[in-house]
Every structure is written in structure tokens, then in C-alpha cells.
Amino acid sequence: LAGAGDLTLTYDTTAVSGLEDVQNLTLSKSSGAFTANSVETISITSGLVANTISTLTADSATTLNVSGSKDLTITGEISATVANIKTIDASAMTGSLKIENNDTTTTATLGSGDDVYKTSSAVAATYKVDGGAGTDELSVTAATVLDTALETARYENFEQLQINNIAATSATFSQDMSLLTGFDTVTIVAQDSTDGNADATMTTGLTNTADGTTVKFESLSTAEDGHKNTVAVTVDHATDVSTNTLNVVMGTATAASGATVTSATNAKVYATLTANNAETISVMSQGGANTLGALTSADLTTLNISGSKDLTIGAIGSATKLATVDASALTGTAKFVMASTNASTPAGTYTG
């Protein structure tokens, strides 16, 4: 399959009369949909350059095999169009694989690339999802996916978590990080998806967070026109010591975070971060000009700023111990703007 066109295969009845029929598919700069009903196994090889399958449809398939050295994204949620899926085997994949699968009775094994497995439902007992080698991300769209130790034990070899707090109105997403092993990065995607003619707050809380965790703000958005949208993130460390650190990344390599204002404003995203246990917070700005509307930290003594894009931080609350602000790691023409409203009481050192 090559190019942007769709491909649908139909078979003579006798050709697919067995119970172990296999359809192989090699992708070469592909971006279309693929349909192969009546076969039990789909085996995909991703070659030439990065590939995309917009929708994979296979009404009889129970097994999906994926291999190849080039990145592959399957955009459509797999279990919606491959309803009988039970096994996803991408262990031979060396490129990155990005998929979404909401089926609870699928065992998935990913490969050595930096893979993304997205789901809205916790996998059931006796099944598991293995991220394999690489730096892999588990992307969840519901807080119930990882809310018990039994559930989280079924996900192995993931290093990053993406929380998709997306709703048509105000929503709260809480995650106990002590239930997860080996996760060092949490990406927050918060979106007010529908104009509900009302102010909305998308609240995300991380509890029992490991020291040195990185929290990323990405793809923040609001559909509100005449009302306000607040993205509020709270991080509580697992152990409160005198040297707690927190890393924050605003934006992706190619796009700003989406937060643009220092106070709640109609039709804009106002992002806030509360991390009361962190003595040192390091914020990197990338992808475009970023704004963190409010930063609250009772224990904060040092604020480090880095990155290649402008960063504005609004009010800094509760930080009566803040003594050092260091923006010397900013590169190029990037500048840092800090609002005059902050709670610092000691004499401060400011480096730009």
C-alpha cells in the first residue's frame, strides 16, 4: 500500500474458508485506510518512510502483527473496526508504533521504538500490555484505567504517561503515581471540547509523585467562546523532603502548549501549576511562546528557566522562600517574563 489512497481486499469464499488465513501488507509512504475482512491475521510491515493507516478494518481478525524499521501510526481506534482483536504483536518493530485500542481482552507486545499505546479501558486479568524497549508512552483517556495496583501491574515497560483530560464541561482527573513503576514523565493534555456557554476547569491531580518527575503541558485548548477555561494541575510529591525537584516542559518540539494568558480570559486557556513540596522547579519553554498563568509552591526556593521560546509566568503564589530565579539557560532570542506579583520575602538572585 503506497500513497494516500485506500485499499479494500475482497476474497473468494474458498480462499478464506480456513481459520488461519493471513493477509500480509507492506506500507510504503502510506496514509490511507486498509480493509481486509474474512482473514484471521493481519501482518503489517512499515517500510520506506513513516506510514499512517487512517482506519484498519478486519472483521474476522484476532491477531495483528506489526514489523518494520519505519514509524507507523494507526489513527483509528483498533477495536472499533477489528472487533475480535485478541493479540497485537509488534515485538519485531524497530520503528515507533502509535496505536489506540480500547478492548479489555487484548494482549499487546510492542517493539524497540518509542511507542505509544492509547486506551480508555483497563486491560482485564490474564491479559497484559508490554511497551518493550525504547521510551514508551501509555496514554489514557479515563482515570479508571490505572486506579488500582492490579490494573497497573498489567502494563509493563512504559516510562511515560499521558493523561488526556478532555471533556465537554469541567472535569477532574486524578492519578496516584505510586501505583505505577518506572514512569518518570507525565504529559497533561487538557481540552474543553465543547462550547457549553459556561466557564470550565479541567483539573488534573498527581499524588505520590516521584522526586524529579517531568510534567509536560501539551495540546491545551478550549471550545468556549464567551467563557473562561482553566487548566489546573497539582503535583504532590510522594515524600516531602528539603530537596524535592520538579521539571516542567511547556509545549512540544513543534508547538506551544496552548496556554496564552496570565489570568482567566474568555476564549483562552489559563494554565496553573501547584507543587507545594518542590524546592526547585525547572521550566523549559519550547515549540512557541508559552504562558504559565500561575505557579504556586510553598517550598519553592529556586526557579530555573530554559528553552528556546519565550516564557511568561504570572503570579507566583505561596513562594515566600523563593531566593533564586535563573533564566541563563534560555537560548537564542527567547525571553522570560515574570509578573511582579509573587510572595517571595528573602533577598533574591535573578540571573537572565
Tab-separated table of C-alpha atoms in Angstrom:
chain	number	residue	atom	x	y	z
A	1	LEU	CA	0.000	0.000	0.000
A	2	ALA	CA	1.506	3.292	-1.113
A	3	GLY	CA	0.311	6.886	-1.168
A	4	ALA	CA	-2.862	8.400	0.208
A	5	GLY	CA	-5.342	6.004	-1.368
A	6	ASP	CA	-7.488	3.459	0.462
A	7	LEU	CA	-7.231	-0.268	-0.177
A	8	THR	CA	-10.032	-2.810	0.285
A	9	LEU	CA	-9.430	-6.501	-0.353
A	10	THR	CA	-12.216	-8.984	-1.072
A	11	TYR	CA	-11.680	-12.711	-1.273
A	12	ASP	CA	-13.187	-15.685	-2.991
A	13	THR	CA	-15.023	-17.708	-0.347
A	14	THR	CA	-12.808	-20.752	-0.824
A	15	ALA	CA	-9.661	-18.674	-0.341
A	16	VAL	CA	-10.606	-17.735	3.218
A	17	SER	CA	-12.517	-20.831	4.288
A	18	GLY	CA	-9.974	-21.807	6.931
A	19	LEU	CA	-9.406	-20.477	10.431
A	20	GLU	CA	-5.787	-19.333	9.995
A	21	ASP	CA	-5.911	-17.088	6.952
A	22	VAL	CA	-3.190	-14.423	6.838
A	23	GLN	CA	-3.052	-11.172	4.916
A	24	ASN	CA	0.339	-9.501	4.591
A	25	LEU	CA	0.564	-5.766	3.968
A	26	THR	CA	3.693	-3.743	3.193
A	27	LEU	CA	3.444	0.017	3.580
A	28	SER	CA	5.475	2.490	1.545
A	29	LYS	CA	4.724	6.148	2.293
A	30	SER	CA	1.099	5.248	3.010
A	31	SER	CA	-1.649	7.288	4.640
A	32	GLY	CA	-4.928	5.654	3.602
A	33	ALA	CA	-7.367	3.139	5.060
A	34	PHE	CA	-6.995	-0.646	4.767
A	35	THR	CA	-9.804	-3.205	4.824
A	36	ALA	CA	-9.316	-6.971	4.778
A	37	ASN	CA	-12.366	-8.799	6.105
A	38	SER	CA	-12.617	-12.596	6.449
A	39	VAL	CA	-8.985	-13.232	7.444
A	40	GLU	CA	-7.818	-14.114	10.943
A	41	THR	CA	-4.361	-12.483	10.925
A	42	ILE	CA	-3.152	-9.156	9.562
A	43	SER	CA	0.631	-8.784	9.266
A	44	ILE	CA	1.879	-5.274	8.506
A	45	THR	CA	5.409	-4.206	7.576
A	46	SER	CA	6.175	-0.487	7.744
A	47	GLY	CA	8.864	0.447	5.246
A	48	LEU	CA	10.452	3.232	3.156
A	49	VAL	CA	9.344	6.204	5.302
A	50	ALA	CA	6.941	6.854	8.184
A	51	ASN	CA	3.465	5.497	7.438
A	52	THR	CA	-0.110	6.027	8.592
A	53	ILE	CA	-3.188	3.834	8.360
A	54	SER	CA	-6.228	6.023	8.890
A	55	THR	CA	-8.538	3.077	9.636
A	56	LEU	CA	-7.745	-0.628	9.854
A	57	THR	CA	-10.818	-2.815	9.276
A	58	ALA	CA	-10.780	-6.606	9.618
A	59	ASP	CA	-13.987	-8.202	10.892
A	60	SER	CA	-12.540	-11.689	11.463
A	61	ALA	CA	-9.023	-10.843	12.578
A	62	THR	CA	-7.927	-11.876	16.054
A	63	THR	CA	-4.215	-11.174	15.553
A	64	LEU	CA	-2.371	-8.091	14.345
A	65	ASN	CA	1.353	-8.433	13.692
A	66	VAL	CA	3.450	-5.323	13.034
A	67	SER	CA	7.100	-5.092	11.992
A	68	GLY	CA	9.420	-2.754	10.143
A	69	SER	CA	12.008	-0.053	10.691
A	70	LYS	CA	9.807	2.942	9.864
A	71	ASP	CA	7.327	4.634	12.181
A	72	LEU	CA	3.680	3.629	11.903
A	73	THR	CA	0.575	5.349	13.231
A	74	ILE	CA	-2.811	3.626	13.114
A	75	THR	CA	-5.124	6.570	13.656
A	76	GLY	CA	-8.469	4.862	14.118
A	77	GLU	CA	-9.207	3.054	17.381
A	78	ILE	CA	-8.418	-0.581	16.589
A	79	SER	CA	-11.136	-2.467	18.464
A	80	ALA	CA	-13.837	-0.355	16.812
A	81	THR	CA	-13.038	-1.852	13.407
A	82	VAL	CA	-11.193	-5.041	14.410
A	83	ALA	CA	-13.794	-6.165	16.916
A	84	ASN	CA	-12.338	-9.626	17.577
A	85	ILE	CA	-8.768	-8.493	18.254
A	86	LYS	CA	-7.017	-10.574	20.913
A	87	THR	CA	-3.306	-10.258	20.121
A	88	ILE	CA	-1.189	-7.339	18.937
A	89	ASP	CA	2.398	-8.444	18.346
A	90	ALA	CA	4.787	-5.655	17.386
A	91	SER	CA	7.819	-7.188	19.091
A	92	ALA	CA	9.725	-7.188	15.777
A	93	MET	CA	9.046	-3.485	15.171
A	94	THR	CA	12.116	-1.237	15.357
A	95	GLY	CA	10.338	1.921	14.248
A	96	SER	CA	7.889	3.671	16.554
A	97	LEU	CA	4.308	2.420	16.692
A	98	LYS	CA	1.382	4.594	17.746
A	99	ILE	CA	-1.978	2.877	18.256
A	100	GLU	CA	-5.221	3.170	20.182
A	101	ASN	CA	-7.037	0.096	21.443
A	102	ASN	CA	-9.919	0.148	23.922
A	103	ASP	CA	-10.516	-3.599	24.027
A	104	THR	CA	-10.018	-5.070	27.504
A	105	THR	CA	-9.145	-8.598	26.396
A	106	THR	CA	-6.142	-7.918	24.184
A	107	THR	CA	-2.545	-8.852	24.905
A	108	ALA	CA	-0.189	-6.388	23.216
A	109	THR	CA	3.589	-6.525	22.876
A	110	LEU	CA	5.340	-3.504	21.411
A	111	GLY	CA	8.813	-3.264	19.908
A	112	SER	CA	12.092	-1.396	20.400
A	113	GLY	CA	10.929	2.006	19.143
A	114	ASP	CA	9.440	4.854	21.158
A	115	ASP	CA	5.870	3.563	21.094
A	116	VAL	CA	2.510	4.985	22.192
A	117	TYR	CA	-0.364	2.799	23.399
A	118	LYS	CA	-3.589	4.735	23.983
A	119	THR	CA	-6.642	3.342	25.744
A	120	SER	CA	-9.792	4.264	27.638
A	121	SER	CA	-10.229	0.908	29.382
A	122	ALA	CA	-8.098	-1.115	31.772
A	123	VAL	CA	-6.958	-4.419	30.332
A	124	ALA	CA	-8.581	-7.386	32.077
A	125	ALA	CA	-6.941	-10.006	34.274
A	126	THR	CA	-4.771	-12.568	32.408
A	127	TYR	CA	-4.060	-10.004	29.663
A	128	LYS	CA	-1.184	-7.530	29.544
A	129	VAL	CA	0.333	-4.699	27.530
A	130	ASP	CA	4.137	-4.654	27.248
A	131	GLY	CA	5.798	-1.495	25.954
A	132	GLY	CA	9.006	-3.340	25.052
A	133	ALA	CA	12.307	-1.486	24.691
A	134	GLY	CA	12.575	2.203	23.877
A	135	THR	CA	10.930	5.114	25.682
A	136	ASP	CA	7.272	4.156	25.588
A	137	GLU	CA	4.157	6.119	26.482
A	138	LEU	CA	0.927	4.838	27.957
A	139	SER	CA	-1.804	7.295	27.011
A	140	VAL	CA	-5.061	7.102	28.987
A	141	THR	CA	-8.369	8.846	28.422
A	142	ALA	CA	-10.062	7.779	31.677
A	143	ALA	CA	-8.911	7.847	35.299
A	144	THR	CA	-10.268	4.316	35.786
A	145	VAL	CA	-7.571	2.757	33.587
A	146	LEU	CA	-4.833	2.947	36.232
A	147	ASP	CA	-6.635	3.335	39.555
A	148	THR	CA	-5.723	0.003	41.199
A	149	ALA	CA	-2.483	-1.907	41.682
A	150	LEU	CA	-3.963	-4.949	39.942
A	151	GLU	CA	-4.667	-2.896	36.830
A	152	THR	CA	-1.319	-1.132	36.665
A	153	ALA	CA	0.563	-4.438	37.045
A	154	ARG	CA	-0.789	-5.467	33.650
A	155	TYR	CA	1.174	-2.668	31.937
A	156	GLU	CA	4.910	-3.269	31.685
A	157	ASN	CA	7.936	-1.395	30.327
A	158	PHE	CA	6.341	2.024	29.972
A	159	GLU	CA	8.287	5.103	31.018
A	160	GLN	CA	5.862	7.921	30.232
A	161	LEU	CA	2.205	8.574	30.988
A	162	GLN	CA	-0.094	10.839	29.010
A	163	ILE	CA	-3.283	11.966	30.718
A	164	ASN	CA	-5.981	13.099	28.302
A	165	ASN	CA	-8.352	15.216	30.382
A	166	ILE	CA	-10.792	16.004	27.592
A	167	ALA	CA	-14.460	16.711	28.220
A	168	ALA	CA	-17.388	18.869	27.145
A	169	THR	CA	-17.501	20.572	30.553
A	170	SER	CA	-15.404	20.854	33.712
A	171	ALA	CA	-13.655	17.582	34.552
A	172	THR	CA	-11.317	16.166	37.183
A	173	PHE	CA	-8.648	13.539	36.524
A	174	SER	CA	-6.680	12.109	39.467
A	175	GLN	CA	-3.731	9.725	39.265
A	176	ASP	CA	-1.907	8.048	42.152
A	177	MET	CA	1.615	7.790	40.749
A	178	SER	CA	2.660	5.261	43.409
A	179	LEU	CA	0.607	2.680	41.517
A	180	LEU	CA	2.972	2.995	38.552
A	181	THR	CA	6.515	1.656	38.319
A	182	GLY	CA	9.230	3.211	36.178
A	183	PHE	CA	7.298	6.254	34.995
A	184	ASP	CA	9.362	9.467	35.018
A	185	THR	CA	7.294	11.737	32.746
A	186	VAL	CA	3.628	12.770	32.740
A	187	THR	CA	2.125	14.693	29.837
A	188	ILE	CA	-1.036	16.674	30.503
A	189	VAL	CA	-3.408	17.148	27.572
A	190	ALA	CA	-6.419	19.143	28.768
A	191	GLN	CA	-9.199	20.264	26.451
A	192	ASP	CA	-12.624	21.777	26.943
A	193	SER	CA	-14.022	20.158	23.807
A	194	THR	CA	-17.465	21.785	23.551
A	195	ASP	CA	-18.701	25.339	23.884
A	196	GLY	CA	-21.058	24.874	26.819
A	197	ASN	CA	-21.690	28.579	27.366
A	198	ALA	CA	-20.122	28.299	30.825
A	199	ASP	CA	-16.736	28.659	32.479
A	200	ALA	CA	-14.849	25.344	32.598
A	201	THR	CA	-12.000	23.994	34.712
A	202	MET	CA	-10.016	20.945	33.648
A	203	THR	CA	-8.353	19.738	36.861
A	204	THR	CA	-5.561	17.146	36.925
A	205	GLY	CA	-4.054	15.931	40.187
A	206	LEU	CA	-0.932	13.798	40.572
A	207	THR	CA	-0.376	12.307	44.027
A	208	ASN	CA	2.588	10.344	45.423
A	209	THR	CA	4.746	11.660	42.607
A	210	ALA	CA	8.386	10.590	42.437
A	211	ASP	CA	11.030	13.240	43.003
A	212	GLY	CA	12.451	14.604	39.743
A	213	THR	CA	9.375	13.771	37.672
A	214	THR	CA	8.836	15.768	34.478
A	215	VAL	CA	5.372	17.225	33.839
A	216	LYS	CA	4.581	18.379	30.307
A	217	PHE	CA	1.808	20.730	29.182
A	218	GLU	CA	0.730	19.971	25.605
A	219	SER	CA	-2.265	20.499	23.287
A	220	LEU	CA	-4.236	22.629	25.738
A	221	SER	CA	-7.351	24.074	24.122
A	222	THR	CA	-10.847	25.395	24.698
A	223	ALA	CA	-14.002	25.483	22.626
A	224	GLU	CA	-15.503	28.184	24.828
A	225	ASP	CA	-16.156	31.454	23.029
A	226	GLY	CA	-17.653	33.785	25.612
A	227	HIS	CA	-16.439	31.964	28.724
A	228	LYS	CA	-13.221	31.073	30.509
A	229	ASN	CA	-11.229	27.840	30.566
A	230	THR	CA	-8.765	26.985	33.325
A	231	VAL	CA	-6.316	24.086	33.174
A	232	ALA	CA	-5.304	23.407	36.776
A	233	VAL	CA	-2.536	20.893	37.540
A	234	THR	CA	-1.485	19.887	41.063
A	235	VAL	CA	1.590	17.780	41.828
A	236	ASP	CA	2.140	16.282	45.297
A	237	HIS	CA	5.440	14.536	45.959
A	238	ALA	CA	5.431	11.064	47.498
A	239	THR	CA	7.894	12.186	50.171
A	240	ASP	CA	8.290	15.783	51.276
A	241	VAL	CA	11.998	16.410	51.877
A	242	SER	CA	14.071	19.588	51.709
A	243	THR	CA	15.413	18.902	48.212
A	244	ASN	CA	12.330	17.995	46.159
A	245	THR	CA	12.552	18.848	42.459
A	246	LEU	CA	10.035	19.082	39.639
A	247	ASN	CA	10.699	19.529	35.934
A	248	VAL	CA	8.121	21.249	33.745
A	249	VAL	CA	8.021	21.395	29.939
A	250	MET	CA	5.712	23.837	28.201
A	251	GLY	CA	4.908	22.854	24.609
A	252	THR	CA	6.244	20.238	22.217
A	253	ALA	CA	9.196	20.410	19.854
A	254	THR	CA	6.923	21.919	17.205
A	255	ALA	CA	4.043	23.668	19.005
A	256	ALA	CA	3.402	25.819	22.051
A	257	SER	CA	1.354	24.411	24.933
A	258	GLY	CA	-1.795	26.344	24.021
A	259	ALA	CA	-1.880	28.357	27.270
A	260	THR	CA	-1.575	32.057	26.485
A	261	VAL	CA	-2.881	34.224	29.345
A	262	THR	CA	-1.896	35.187	32.907
A	263	SER	CA	-5.495	35.470	34.129
A	264	ALA	CA	-8.717	33.677	33.279
A	265	THR	CA	-9.907	35.164	29.987
A	266	ASN	CA	-12.811	34.361	27.677
A	267	ALA	CA	-11.923	32.002	24.816
A	268	LYS	CA	-8.376	31.480	26.118
A	269	VAL	CA	-6.588	28.763	28.090
A	270	TYR	CA	-5.353	29.818	31.530
A	271	ALA	CA	-2.933	27.216	32.917
A	272	THR	CA	-1.919	26.914	36.561
A	273	LEU	CA	0.510	24.659	38.402
A	274	THR	CA	0.583	23.924	42.136
A	275	ALA	CA	3.557	21.998	43.532
A	276	ASN	CA	3.843	22.903	47.196
A	277	ASN	CA	6.529	20.332	48.060
A	278	ALA	CA	9.056	21.341	45.383
A	279	GLU	CA	12.097	23.358	46.452
A	280	THR	CA	13.409	23.519	42.884
A	281	ILE	CA	11.200	23.866	39.824
A	282	SER	CA	12.792	23.905	36.370
A	283	VAL	CA	10.637	25.096	33.479
A	284	MET	CA	11.579	24.629	29.807
A	285	SER	CA	9.714	26.511	27.052
A	286	GLN	CA	9.626	25.103	23.517
A	287	GLY	CA	7.592	24.990	20.326
A	288	GLY	CA	6.328	28.572	20.611
A	289	ALA	CA	5.700	31.304	23.147
A	290	ASN	CA	4.252	29.795	26.335
A	291	THR	CA	2.442	31.168	29.362
A	292	LEU	CA	2.037	29.601	32.780
A	293	GLY	CA	-0.687	31.713	34.297
A	294	ALA	CA	0.058	30.974	37.935
A	295	LEU	CA	2.684	28.985	39.810
A	296	THR	CA	2.061	28.087	43.458
A	297	SER	CA	4.677	26.431	45.670
A	298	ALA	CA	5.072	26.895	49.407
A	299	ASP	CA	8.538	25.273	49.493
A	300	LEU	CA	9.960	26.877	46.348
A	301	THR	CA	13.469	28.321	46.746
A	302	THR	CA	14.851	28.049	43.196
A	303	LEU	CA	13.164	28.614	39.848
A	304	ASN	CA	15.160	27.663	36.736
A	305	ILE	CA	14.100	28.686	33.230
A	306	SER	CA	15.396	27.197	29.977
A	307	GLY	CA	14.400	26.602	26.379
A	308	SER	CA	14.357	28.323	23.023
A	309	LYS	CA	10.960	30.053	23.203
A	310	ASP	CA	9.533	32.929	25.216
A	311	LEU	CA	8.023	32.100	28.594
A	312	THR	CA	5.739	34.186	30.761
A	313	ILE	CA	4.832	33.201	34.313
A	314	GLY	CA	2.042	35.114	36.013
A	315	ALA	CA	1.519	35.312	39.753
A	316	ILE	CA	3.848	33.180	41.875
A	317	GLY	CA	1.891	32.266	44.977
A	318	SER	CA	2.896	30.996	48.447
A	319	ALA	CA	6.590	31.045	47.469
A	320	THR	CA	7.792	33.013	50.489
A	321	LYS	CA	11.171	31.217	50.337
A	322	LEU	CA	11.946	31.936	46.673
A	323	ALA	CA	15.509	33.273	46.555
A	324	THR	CA	16.890	32.325	43.139
A	325	VAL	CA	15.500	32.785	39.638
A	326	ASP	CA	17.888	31.623	36.933
A	327	ALA	CA	16.968	32.131	33.261
A	328	SER	CA	20.546	31.948	31.951
A	329	ALA	CA	19.806	28.682	30.103
A	330	LEU	CA	17.385	30.347	27.672
A	331	THR	CA	18.765	30.223	24.130
A	332	GLY	CA	18.595	32.435	21.065
A	333	THR	CA	16.243	35.394	21.394
A	334	ALA	CA	13.946	33.710	23.920
A	335	LYS	CA	12.972	35.879	26.859
A	336	PHE	CA	11.462	35.251	30.265
A	337	VAL	CA	8.789	37.500	31.759
A	338	MET	CA	7.811	37.076	35.401
A	339	ALA	CA	4.909	39.042	36.799
A	340	SER	CA	5.714	41.334	39.700
A	341	THR	CA	3.148	39.548	41.882
A	342	ASN	CA	4.998	36.958	43.955
A	343	ALA	CA	5.160	36.010	47.604
A	344	SER	CA	8.936	35.954	47.961
A	345	THR	CA	10.279	37.550	51.139
A	346	PRO	CA	14.054	36.904	51.142
A	347	ALA	CA	16.541	38.911	49.068
A	348	GLY	CA	16.645	37.304	45.650
A	349	THR	CA	19.227	36.491	42.994
A	350	TYR	CA	17.959	36.898	39.438
A	351	THR	CA	20.028	35.702	36.503
A	352	GLY	CA	18.999	36.241	32.911
